[in-house]
Tab-separated table of C-alpha atoms in Angstrom:
chain	number	residue	atom	x	y	z
A	669	UNK	CA	195.641	129.312	187.895
A	670	UNK	CA	199.178	130.648	188.454
A	671	UNK	CA	200.444	127.678	186.235
A	672	UNK	CA	198.056	128.789	183.564
A	673	UNK	CA	199.085	132.407	183.610
A	674	UNK	CA	202.808	131.251	183.645
A	675	UNK	CA	202.008	129.168	180.632
A	676	UNK	CA	200.411	131.911	178.626
A	677	UNK	CA	203.371	134.264	179.561
A	678	UNK	CA	205.836	131.688	178.368
A	679	UNK	CA	203.891	131.200	175.181
A	680	UNK	CA	203.686	134.862	174.590
A	681	UNK	CA	207.344	135.176	175.105
A	682	UNK	CA	207.951	132.530	172.722
A	683	UNK	CA	205.831	134.238	170.062
A	684	UNK	CA	207.514	137.407	170.516
A	685	UNK	CA	210.915	135.694	170.221
A	686	UNK	CA	209.752	134.015	167.012
A	687	UNK	CA	208.516	137.401	165.590
A	688	UNK	CA	211.935	138.829	166.202
A	689	UNK	CA	213.966	135.818	164.953
A	690	UNK	CA	211.786	135.098	161.965
A	691	UNK	CA	213.785	135.117	158.559
A	692	UNK	CA	211.136	137.457	157.065
A	693	UNK	CA	209.738	140.845	158.056
A	694	UNK	CA	206.717	140.686	160.113
A	695	UNK	CA	204.469	143.627	160.966
A	696	UNK	CA	201.197	143.566	162.997
A	697	UNK	CA	199.220	146.779	162.596
A	698	UNK	CA	195.581	148.187	163.240
A	699	UNK	CA	193.172	148.342	160.316
A	700	UNK	CA	194.134	152.081	159.905
A	701	UNK	CA	197.928	150.998	159.471
A	702	UNK	CA	199.188	152.040	162.968
A	703	UNK	CA	201.985	149.648	163.913
A	704	UNK	CA	201.655	147.556	167.047
A	705	UNK	CA	204.403	145.185	166.557
A	706	UNK	CA	207.351	145.145	164.091
A	707	UNK	CA	210.416	142.688	164.066
A	708	UNK	CA	214.047	144.070	163.112
A	709	UNK	CA	213.965	142.751	159.318
A	710	UNK	CA	210.792	144.735	158.708
A	711	UNK	CA	212.297	147.821	160.385
A	712	UNK	CA	215.476	147.438	158.314
A	713	UNK	CA	213.379	147.156	155.061
A	714	UNK	CA	210.847	149.763	155.775
A	715	UNK	CA	212.953	152.460	157.451
A	716	UNK	CA	214.469	153.978	154.076
A	717	UNK	CA	210.754	154.370	152.920
A	718	UNK	CA	209.591	156.324	155.901
A	719	UNK	CA	209.162	159.995	154.808
A	720	UNK	CA	209.791	161.240	158.437
A	721	UNK	CA	211.986	158.544	159.618
A	722	UNK	CA	209.470	157.157	162.053
A	723	UNK	CA	207.758	153.778	161.525
A	724	UNK	CA	204.547	154.480	163.307
A	725	UNK	CA	202.048	153.544	160.370
A	726	UNK	CA	202.485	150.776	157.720
A	727	UNK	CA	200.513	152.611	155.066
A	728	UNK	CA	202.470	155.898	155.551
A	729	UNK	CA	205.573	154.131	155.333
A	730	UNK	CA	204.748	152.462	151.956
A	731	UNK	CA	202.711	155.322	150.560
A	732	UNK	CA	205.497	156.278	147.958
A	733	UNK	CA	205.662	152.684	146.466
A	734	UNK	CA	202.202	151.269	147.181
A	735	UNK	CA	199.945	154.404	147.241
A	736	UNK	CA	196.602	152.231	146.994
A	737	UNK	CA	197.531	150.094	149.902
A	738	UNK	CA	195.228	151.709	152.424
A	739	UNK	CA	192.140	151.757	150.014
A	740	UNK	CA	192.698	148.220	149.115
A	741	UNK	CA	192.656	147.224	152.884
A	742	UNK	CA	189.431	149.234	153.427
A	743	UNK	CA	187.679	147.845	150.441
A	744	UNK	CA	188.511	144.083	151.283
A	745	UNK	CA	184.932	142.712	151.575
A	746	UNK	CA	185.512	139.727	153.943
A	747	UNK	CA	185.875	139.734	157.706
A	748	UNK	CA	189.321	138.113	157.358
A	749	UNK	CA	191.718	136.573	154.713
A	750	UNK	CA	194.427	137.498	152.446
A	751	UNK	CA	194.138	140.963	151.064
A	752	UNK	CA	196.857	140.394	148.400
A	753	UNK	CA	199.804	138.191	148.152
A	754	UNK	CA	203.452	138.603	146.653
A	755	UNK	CA	202.814	142.406	145.827
A	756	UNK	CA	206.058	143.714	144.340
A	757	UNK	CA	207.459	146.947	145.771
A	758	UNK	CA	210.152	148.644	143.845
A	759	UNK	CA	212.690	150.602	146.066
A	760	UNK	CA	214.531	152.599	143.414
A	761	UNK	CA	218.364	152.575	143.298
A	762	UNK	CA	220.189	155.207	145.265
A	763	UNK	CA	223.503	156.806	144.252
A	764	UNK	CA	225.525	153.818	145.581
A	765	UNK	CA	223.398	151.117	144.095
A	766	UNK	CA	222.948	150.466	140.391
A	767	UNK	CA	220.116	148.029	140.754
A	768	UNK	CA	216.769	148.788	142.422
A	769	UNK	CA	215.808	146.823	145.545
A	770	UNK	CA	212.534	144.875	145.152
A	771	UNK	CA	210.389	143.824	148.188
A	772	UNK	CA	207.327	141.317	148.176
A	773	UNK	CA	204.541	142.228	150.545
A	774	UNK	CA	201.744	139.966	151.736
A	775	UNK	CA	198.888	141.388	153.502
A	776	UNK	CA	196.427	139.426	155.828
A	777	UNK	CA	193.517	140.766	157.323
A	778	UNK	CA	193.068	139.177	160.734
A	779	UNK	CA	189.858	140.546	161.833
A	780	UNK	CA	187.955	143.851	161.756
A	781	UNK	CA	190.652	145.721	163.772
A	782	UNK	CA	193.967	144.079	162.742
A	783	UNK	CA	196.171	143.247	159.788
A	784	UNK	CA	199.514	141.383	159.462
A	785	UNK	CA	202.187	142.064	156.827
A	786	UNK	CA	204.783	139.741	155.781
A	787	UNK	CA	207.660	141.517	153.851
A	788	UNK	CA	210.667	139.790	151.959
A	789	UNK	CA	213.521	141.066	149.848
A	790	UNK	CA	213.154	139.344	146.688
A	791	UNK	CA	215.711	141.312	144.535
A	792	UNK	CA	217.983	138.456	143.579
A	793	UNK	CA	214.906	136.086	143.139
A	794	UNK	CA	213.370	138.473	140.655
A	795	UNK	CA	216.607	138.671	138.754
A	796	UNK	CA	216.913	135.034	138.607
A	797	UNK	CA	213.264	134.719	137.522
A	798	UNK	CA	213.910	137.312	134.728
A	799	UNK	CA	216.814	135.271	133.533
A	800	UNK	CA	214.849	132.020	133.532
A	801	UNK	CA	211.914	133.769	131.774
A	802	UNK	CA	214.440	134.939	128.964
A	803	UNK	CA	216.099	131.440	129.016
A	804	UNK	CA	212.637	129.808	128.510
A	805	UNK	CA	211.682	132.151	125.721
A	806	UNK	CA	215.017	131.312	124.016
A	807	UNK	CA	214.584	127.495	124.321
A	808	UNK	CA	210.959	127.804	123.077
A	809	UNK	CA	212.124	130.007	120.056
A	810	UNK	CA	214.800	127.367	119.134
A	811	UNK	CA	212.856	124.122	119.725
A	812	UNK	CA	209.379	124.832	118.618
A	813	UNK	CA	207.980	124.686	114.901
A	814	UNK	CA	211.579	125.410	113.283
A	815	UNK	CA	210.013	125.406	109.997
A	816	UNK	CA	208.214	128.774	110.763
A	817	UNK	CA	211.432	130.657	111.164
A	818	UNK	CA	212.881	133.281	109.022
A	819	UNK	CA	216.703	133.095	109.288
A	820	UNK	CA	218.270	136.400	108.507
A	821	UNK	CA	221.996	137.179	108.621
A	822	UNK	CA	222.925	140.764	109.744
A	823	UNK	CA	226.183	142.920	109.397
A	824	UNK	CA	227.711	144.636	112.353
A	825	UNK	CA	225.189	147.615	112.015
A	826	UNK	CA	222.164	145.549	111.918
A	827	UNK	CA	221.673	145.408	108.176
A	828	UNK	CA	220.240	142.534	106.366
A	829	UNK	CA	223.290	140.813	104.511
A	830	UNK	CA	221.283	138.413	102.222
A	831	UNK	CA	217.713	137.400	101.153
A	832	UNK	CA	216.463	133.779	101.444
A	833	UNK	CA	213.171	131.949	100.923
A	834	UNK	CA	212.565	131.782	104.810
A	835	UNK	CA	212.278	135.689	104.843
A	836	UNK	CA	209.488	135.613	102.007
A	837	UNK	CA	207.617	132.825	103.769
A	838	UNK	CA	207.377	134.479	107.109
A	839	UNK	CA	207.141	138.199	106.159
A	840	UNK	CA	206.638	138.529	102.437
A	841	UNK	CA	209.562	140.796	101.855
A	842	UNK	CA	211.712	140.317	98.691
A	843	UNK	CA	215.302	140.653	97.858
A	844	UNK	CA	215.287	144.374	97.926
A	845	UNK	CA	215.618	144.347	101.717
A	846	UNK	CA	219.332	143.554	101.502
A	847	UNK	CA	221.237	146.399	103.109
A	848	UNK	CA	218.184	147.704	105.003
A	849	UNK	CA	218.200	147.603	109.038
A	850	UNK	CA	216.363	144.766	110.666
A	851	UNK	CA	214.045	147.458	112.115
A	852	UNK	CA	212.126	147.149	108.833
A	853	UNK	CA	210.393	144.033	110.354
A	854	UNK	CA	209.021	146.309	113.321
A	855	UNK	CA	206.141	148.913	113.107
A	856	UNK	CA	207.336	152.516	112.619
A	857	UNK	CA	206.868	153.438	116.241
A	858	UNK	CA	208.128	150.145	117.882
A	859	UNK	CA	211.910	150.787	117.611
A	860	UNK	CA	214.350	153.713	117.639
A	861	UNK	CA	217.682	153.699	115.814
A	862	UNK	CA	219.431	153.430	119.357
A	863	UNK	CA	217.380	150.390	120.319
A	864	UNK	CA	218.513	148.836	117.082
A	865	UNK	CA	222.032	149.001	118.095
A	866	UNK	CA	221.138	148.245	121.919
A	867	UNK	CA	220.049	144.767	120.889
A	868	UNK	CA	223.194	144.084	119.064
A	869	UNK	CA	225.304	145.138	122.162
A	870	UNK	CA	223.058	143.161	124.382
A	871	UNK	CA	223.642	140.096	122.091
A	872	UNK	CA	227.333	140.729	122.422
A	873	UNK	CA	227.336	140.782	126.250
A	874	UNK	CA	224.775	138.052	126.897
A	875	UNK	CA	225.160	135.683	123.960
A	876	UNK	CA	221.867	136.356	122.591
A	877	UNK	CA	218.832	139.055	122.798
A	878	UNK	CA	215.254	138.151	122.447
A	879	UNK	CA	212.121	140.233	122.315
A	880	UNK	CA	208.424	139.687	121.388
A	881	UNK	CA	205.846	142.099	120.173
A	882	UNK	CA	204.163	143.365	116.915
A	883	UNK	CA	206.115	142.745	113.615
A	884	UNK	CA	205.549	143.972	110.098
A	885	UNK	CA	204.903	142.156	106.964
A	886	UNK	CA	205.631	143.462	103.490
A	887	UNK	CA	202.110	144.296	102.692
A	888	UNK	CA	201.833	146.489	105.927
A	889	UNK	CA	199.884	143.923	107.922
A	890	UNK	CA	201.207	143.131	111.458
A	891	UNK	CA	201.664	139.813	113.324
A	892	UNK	CA	202.850	138.898	116.808
A	893	UNK	CA	206.469	137.717	116.515
A	894	UNK	CA	209.532	136.905	118.395
A	895	UNK	CA	212.974	138.168	117.359
A	896	UNK	CA	216.087	136.390	118.529
A	897	UNK	CA	219.459	137.996	117.678
A	898	UNK	CA	222.665	136.059	118.257
A	899	UNK	CA	226.403	136.642	117.272
A	900	UNK	CA	227.818	134.387	114.684
A	901	UNK	CA	230.667	132.328	116.212
A	902	UNK	CA	232.904	132.645	113.133
A	903	UNK	CA	232.709	136.181	112.309
A	904	UNK	CA	235.572	138.363	112.301
A	905	UNK	CA	236.217	140.215	115.530
A	906	UNK	CA	235.055	143.870	115.638
A	907	UNK	CA	234.134	146.489	118.169
A	908	UNK	CA	230.618	148.095	117.685
A	909	UNK	CA	232.101	151.369	119.289
A	910	UNK	CA	235.142	151.574	117.016
A	911	UNK	CA	234.407	154.067	114.371
A	912	UNK	CA	237.570	152.835	112.480
A	913	UNK	CA	236.139	149.321	112.287
A	914	UNK	CA	235.861	148.090	108.566
A	915	UNK	CA	232.436	148.700	106.752
A	916	UNK	CA	230.487	146.302	104.553
A	917	UNK	CA	227.896	143.657	104.858
A	918	UNK	CA	229.994	140.929	106.370
A	919	UNK	CA	227.538	138.626	108.474
A	920	UNK	CA	228.173	139.210	112.103
A	921	UNK	CA	224.730	138.383	113.647
A	922	UNK	CA	221.888	135.723	113.039
A	923	UNK	CA	218.349	137.024	113.410
A	924	UNK	CA	215.656	134.370	113.945
A	925	UNK	CA	212.198	135.852	113.335
A	926	UNK	CA	209.039	133.728	114.021
A	927	UNK	CA	205.374	134.322	113.757
A	928	UNK	CA	203.874	133.372	117.197
A	929	UNK	CA	200.508	134.862	116.785
A	930	UNK	CA	198.920	131.632	117.895
A	931	UNK	CA	200.560	131.740	121.132
A	932	UNK	CA	199.996	135.432	121.899
A	933	UNK	CA	196.844	134.852	124.086
A	934	UNK	CA	198.856	132.611	126.568
A	935	UNK	CA	201.716	135.030	126.459
A	936	UNK	CA	199.583	138.105	127.085
A	937	UNK	CA	197.704	136.331	129.876
A	938	UNK	CA	200.902	135.695	131.859
A	939	UNK	CA	202.305	139.029	131.098
A	940	UNK	CA	199.172	140.779	132.282
A	941	UNK	CA	199.170	138.857	135.477
A	942	UNK	CA	202.681	140.061	136.379
A	943	UNK	CA	203.033	143.395	134.642
A	944	UNK	CA	199.762	144.988	134.061
A	945	UNK	CA	197.630	147.383	136.218
A	946	UNK	CA	194.510	145.454	137.150
A	947	UNK	CA	192.030	148.537	136.396
A	948	UNK	CA	193.461	150.395	133.411
A	949	UNK	CA	195.335	147.400	131.669
A	950	UNK	CA	198.543	149.656	131.367
A	951	UNK	CA	202.004	148.647	132.583
A	952	UNK	CA	201.972	148.565	136.466
A	953	UNK	CA	204.711	149.852	138.644
A	954	UNK	CA	206.793	146.787	138.359
A	955	UNK	CA	206.826	146.897	134.529
A	956	UNK	CA	207.517	150.645	134.673
A	957	UNK	CA	210.713	150.336	137.063
A	958	UNK	CA	211.990	147.449	134.997
A	959	UNK	CA	211.637	149.365	131.814
A	960	UNK	CA	213.324	152.340	133.448
A	961	UNK	CA	216.150	150.210	134.730
A	962	UNK	CA	216.698	148.832	131.155
A	963	UNK	CA	216.723	152.205	129.481
A	964	UNK	CA	219.040	153.855	132.150
A	965	UNK	CA	221.537	150.988	131.411
A	966	UNK	CA	221.247	151.385	127.618
A	967	UNK	CA	221.741	155.282	127.957
A	968	UNK	CA	224.678	154.700	130.245
A	969	UNK	CA	226.255	152.561	127.557
A	970	UNK	CA	225.353	154.759	124.593
A	971	UNK	CA	224.284	158.229	125.839
A	972	UNK	CA	220.949	159.375	124.324
A	973	UNK	CA	217.935	161.554	125.801
A	974	UNK	CA	215.329	159.748	128.019
A	975	UNK	CA	212.248	161.513	128.859
A	976	UNK	CA	209.591	160.971	131.589
A	977	UNK	CA	206.208	162.483	131.675
A	978	UNK	CA	204.153	162.227	134.698
A	979	UNK	CA	200.531	162.953	134.376
A	980	UNK	CA	197.836	163.452	137.033
A	981	UNK	CA	194.094	163.734	136.774
A	982	UNK	CA	193.039	167.233	138.002
A	983	UNK	CA	190.633	167.455	141.093
A	984	UNK	CA	190.264	163.666	141.067
A	985	UNK	CA	189.098	163.564	144.660
A	986	UNK	CA	186.317	165.823	143.810
A	987	UNK	CA	185.219	163.481	140.937
A	988	UNK	CA	185.160	160.504	143.385
A	989	UNK	CA	183.389	162.459	146.028
A	990	UNK	CA	180.720	163.821	143.747
A	991	UNK	CA	180.177	160.795	141.287
A	992	UNK	CA	181.430	157.810	143.341
A	993	UNK	CA	184.429	155.539	142.983
A	994	UNK	CA	183.033	153.627	139.990
A	995	UNK	CA	182.717	156.713	138.014
A	996	UNK	CA	186.239	157.727	139.218
A	997	UNK	CA	187.411	154.295	137.826
A	998	UNK	CA	185.860	154.967	134.426
A	999	UNK	CA	187.683	158.370	134.356
A	1000	UNK	CA	190.940	156.614	134.946
A	1001	UNK	CA	190.225	153.962	132.374
A	1002	UNK	CA	189.454	156.771	129.884
A	1003	UNK	CA	192.701	158.515	130.628
A	1004	UNK	CA	194.441	155.098	130.273
A	1005	UNK	CA	192.885	154.622	126.765
A	1006	UNK	CA	193.873	158.194	125.641
A	1007	UNK	CA	197.553	157.621	126.901
A	1008	UNK	CA	197.651	154.241	125.141
A	1009	UNK	CA	196.571	155.912	121.868
A	1010	UNK	CA	198.653	158.973	121.994
A	1011	UNK	CA	202.250	157.432	122.520
A	1012	UNK	CA	204.372	155.082	120.496
A	1013	UNK	CA	204.780	151.326	121.078
A	1014	UNK	CA	208.499	151.801	122.091
A	1015	UNK	CA	207.250	154.180	124.930
A	1016	UNK	CA	206.284	152.547	128.349
A	1017	UNK	CA	202.858	153.920	129.478
A	1018	UNK	CA	202.154	152.931	133.106
A	1019	UNK	CA	199.754	153.655	136.094
A	1020	UNK	CA	202.007	154.355	139.021
A	1021	UNK	CA	198.985	154.387	141.466
A	1022	UNK	CA	195.832	156.386	142.178
A	1023	UNK	CA	195.347	158.926	139.561
A	1024	UNK	CA	199.039	159.272	138.700
A	1025	UNK	CA	200.384	157.866	135.258
A	1026	UNK	CA	203.883	157.905	133.754
A	1027	UNK	CA	205.076	157.680	130.373
A	1028	UNK	CA	208.867	156.669	129.490
A	1029	UNK	CA	210.042	158.034	126.184
A	1030	UNK	CA	213.384	156.717	125.018
A	1031	UNK	CA	215.626	158.731	122.628
A	1032	UNK	CA	213.233	161.660	123.273
A	1033	UNK	CA	214.257	165.215	124.080
A	1034	UNK	CA	212.442	167.876	126.048
A	1035	UNK	CA	210.788	169.640	123.015
A	1036	UNK	CA	209.302	166.214	121.608
A	1037	UNK	CA	208.270	165.298	125.124
A	1038	UNK	CA	206.442	168.544	125.809
A	1039	UNK	CA	204.712	168.317	122.364
A	1040	UNK	CA	203.591	164.839	123.285
A	1041	UNK	CA	202.342	165.769	126.771
A	1042	UNK	CA	200.429	168.784	125.277
A	1043	UNK	CA	198.777	166.590	122.657
A	1044	UNK	CA	197.551	164.294	125.245
A	1045	UNK	CA	196.593	167.225	127.610
A	1046	UNK	CA	194.490	168.913	124.765
A	1047	UNK	CA	192.885	165.547	123.752
A	1048	UNK	CA	191.678	164.767	127.337
A	1049	UNK	CA	190.193	168.303	127.545
A	1050	UNK	CA	187.779	167.343	124.719
A	1051	UNK	CA	186.575	164.024	126.128
A	1052	UNK	CA	183.571	163.369	127.946
A	1053	UNK	CA	183.211	160.209	130.159
A	1054	UNK	CA	179.763	158.494	130.396
A	1055	UNK	CA	178.713	157.313	133.727
A	1056	UNK	CA	175.502	156.350	135.681
A	1057	UNK	CA	175.506	159.846	137.151
A	1058	UNK	CA	175.948	161.722	133.905
A	1059	UNK	CA	178.887	162.761	131.670
A	1060	UNK	CA	182.195	163.869	133.349
A	1061	UNK	CA	184.639	166.341	131.973
A	1062	UNK	CA	188.135	166.262	133.215
A	1063	UNK	CA	191.574	167.552	132.691
A	1064	UNK	CA	195.074	166.539	133.320
A	1065	UNK	CA	198.294	168.233	134.305
A	1066	UNK	CA	201.908	166.943	133.497
A	1067	UNK	CA	205.358	167.252	134.653
A	1068	UNK	CA	208.206	166.555	132.229
A	1069	UNK	CA	211.922	165.693	132.924
A	1070	UNK	CA	214.708	164.596	130.677
A	1071	UNK	CA	217.819	162.754	131.270
A	1072	UNK	CA	220.267	164.373	128.880
A	1073	UNK	CA	224.028	163.688	128.755
A	1074	UNK	CA	224.713	167.279	128.580
A	1075	UNK	CA	222.644	167.888	131.686
A	1076	UNK	CA	224.466	165.365	133.959
A	1077	UNK	CA	223.123	162.511	135.863
A	1078	UNK	CA	219.822	163.385	137.949
A	1079	UNK	CA	220.281	160.359	140.252
A	1080	UNK	CA	218.794	157.464	138.306
A	1081	UNK	CA	214.960	157.022	137.832
A	1082	UNK	CA	214.467	158.381	141.389
A	1083	UNK	CA	216.096	161.720	140.339
A	1084	UNK	CA	214.116	161.761	137.098
A	1085	UNK	CA	210.930	161.083	138.966
A	1086	UNK	CA	211.616	163.868	141.464
A	1087	UNK	CA	212.287	166.288	138.707
A	1088	UNK	CA	209.116	165.443	136.961
A	1089	UNK	CA	207.265	165.676	140.203
A	1090	UNK	CA	208.551	169.136	140.746
A	1091	UNK	CA	207.309	170.233	137.276
A	1092	UNK	CA	204.121	168.664	138.015
A	1093	UNK	CA	203.731	170.492	141.251
A	1094	UNK	CA	204.285	173.714	139.497
A	1095	UNK	CA	201.732	172.750	136.747
A	1096	UNK	CA	199.068	172.083	139.545
A	1097	UNK	CA	200.024	175.252	141.397
A	1098	UNK	CA	199.874	177.334	138.243
A	1099	UNK	CA	196.172	176.436	137.643
A	1100	UNK	CA	196.150	172.889	136.427
A	1101	UNK	CA	195.424	171.528	132.858
A	1102	UNK	CA	198.835	172.362	131.661
A	1103	UNK	CA	202.175	170.857	131.093
A	1104	UNK	CA	205.504	172.107	132.579
A	1105	UNK	CA	209.036	171.119	131.886
A	1106	UNK	CA	211.703	170.831	134.820
A	1107	UNK	CA	214.408	173.442	134.909
A	1108	UNK	CA	217.173	173.774	137.349
A	1109	UNK	CA	215.553	176.799	139.097
A	1110	UNK	CA	212.344	174.961	140.050
A	1111	UNK	CA	211.777	174.944	143.823
A	1112	UNK	CA	212.492	171.611	145.606
A	1113	UNK	CA	209.006	171.543	147.087
A	1114	UNK	CA	209.511	170.845	150.799
A	1115	UNK	CA	205.926	170.156	151.147
A	1116	UNK	CA	206.179	167.402	148.603
A	1117	UNK	CA	204.310	167.151	145.400
A	1118	UNK	CA	202.606	163.947	146.589
A	1119	UNK	CA	200.515	165.813	149.058
A	1120	UNK	CA	199.482	168.442	146.557
A	1121	UNK	CA	198.344	165.790	144.060
A	1122	UNK	CA	196.303	164.140	146.839
A	1123	UNK	CA	194.533	167.339	147.225
A	1124	UNK	CA	193.725	167.539	143.696
């Protein structure tokens, strides 16, 4: 008997040692998130997220980056199994780090009372994955169906230098496009003047720049296309930022434009799996923070305003309590449709979690951002959502913050979100169904806007 107890004790100590020496973060918790066991790697990764500096509850620690975690665990239908695998958590950059840290979270339900979480830092892995994804797209663009390309030469300002038959074959545009910016191949709201030059600079830094999305034909119809820009190796040296550089239509870049409408379904399927919110189809948190990182980097190279609007459905908890969660989901989907229809292609419209949505507006100042938020707010106030329990009317509140070179650096995307949250908190406190812009004299909200939004 004693030998059996000693063996069990030795096995338990070996298990504890394994947990503490494991190369990944491991957390065992109750079904309510209360932590029973945590190894040092988990503590190191989670401590910066804990709002009170105490790691007693897994759901509380991760609430800021995974607000639906508790609900997903509660709604998991099986007695045990993988609740989800490989959920990306974006820990935004602080003042000392330019790039945000990204964690991967696996959550396993052990039984009716216990869960196990596996946490890994995958920042470098995601960066490599992004580079490989771009490289694959580049190789695919070069090697597949070369006859379908429009080959366009661009000058140093991104203007078309000369016309050829391949342009007419793919887009239908004629010789009159010479001297026009290449943005003419994009729908009106799919590119800003700043983005046009951003892509030239990115081609300079990386050797090429590629994107996929809606493109425009001469007759006004749209197709799904890829556009690859690469510097010409034999062009004269110049500097994009040099105002004294010589002008003219000297070829400096090559634009390869291709109609890939036949491949859109497969491309969209992969994109949705990684970057779309499962309920609404909008961009998810991962896509939002990747877009924010890119826009902040662009604004650092070429200063321009960047606006953020955070929308929150008013009294959403009351909707769920009165009509049920399926009806609440329909309200969220209706709000997503309104957001999708109200903003530009170039804007990033995302669901951050729960009833909270964000819109990132490049090259947009405070006045235009407020006007866009007001349009959306007024539109939502006129809508009725049909459910099994009757029609639901709802409203939204909005907080707006703008990164402006004249205003100074707010502390990256974290600082911008904090400012928009402060403005949203004031909108809620002032009666809801309104949009408020951040100003330096807004209170810091020691009781946190997140708790106020949870309250409706």
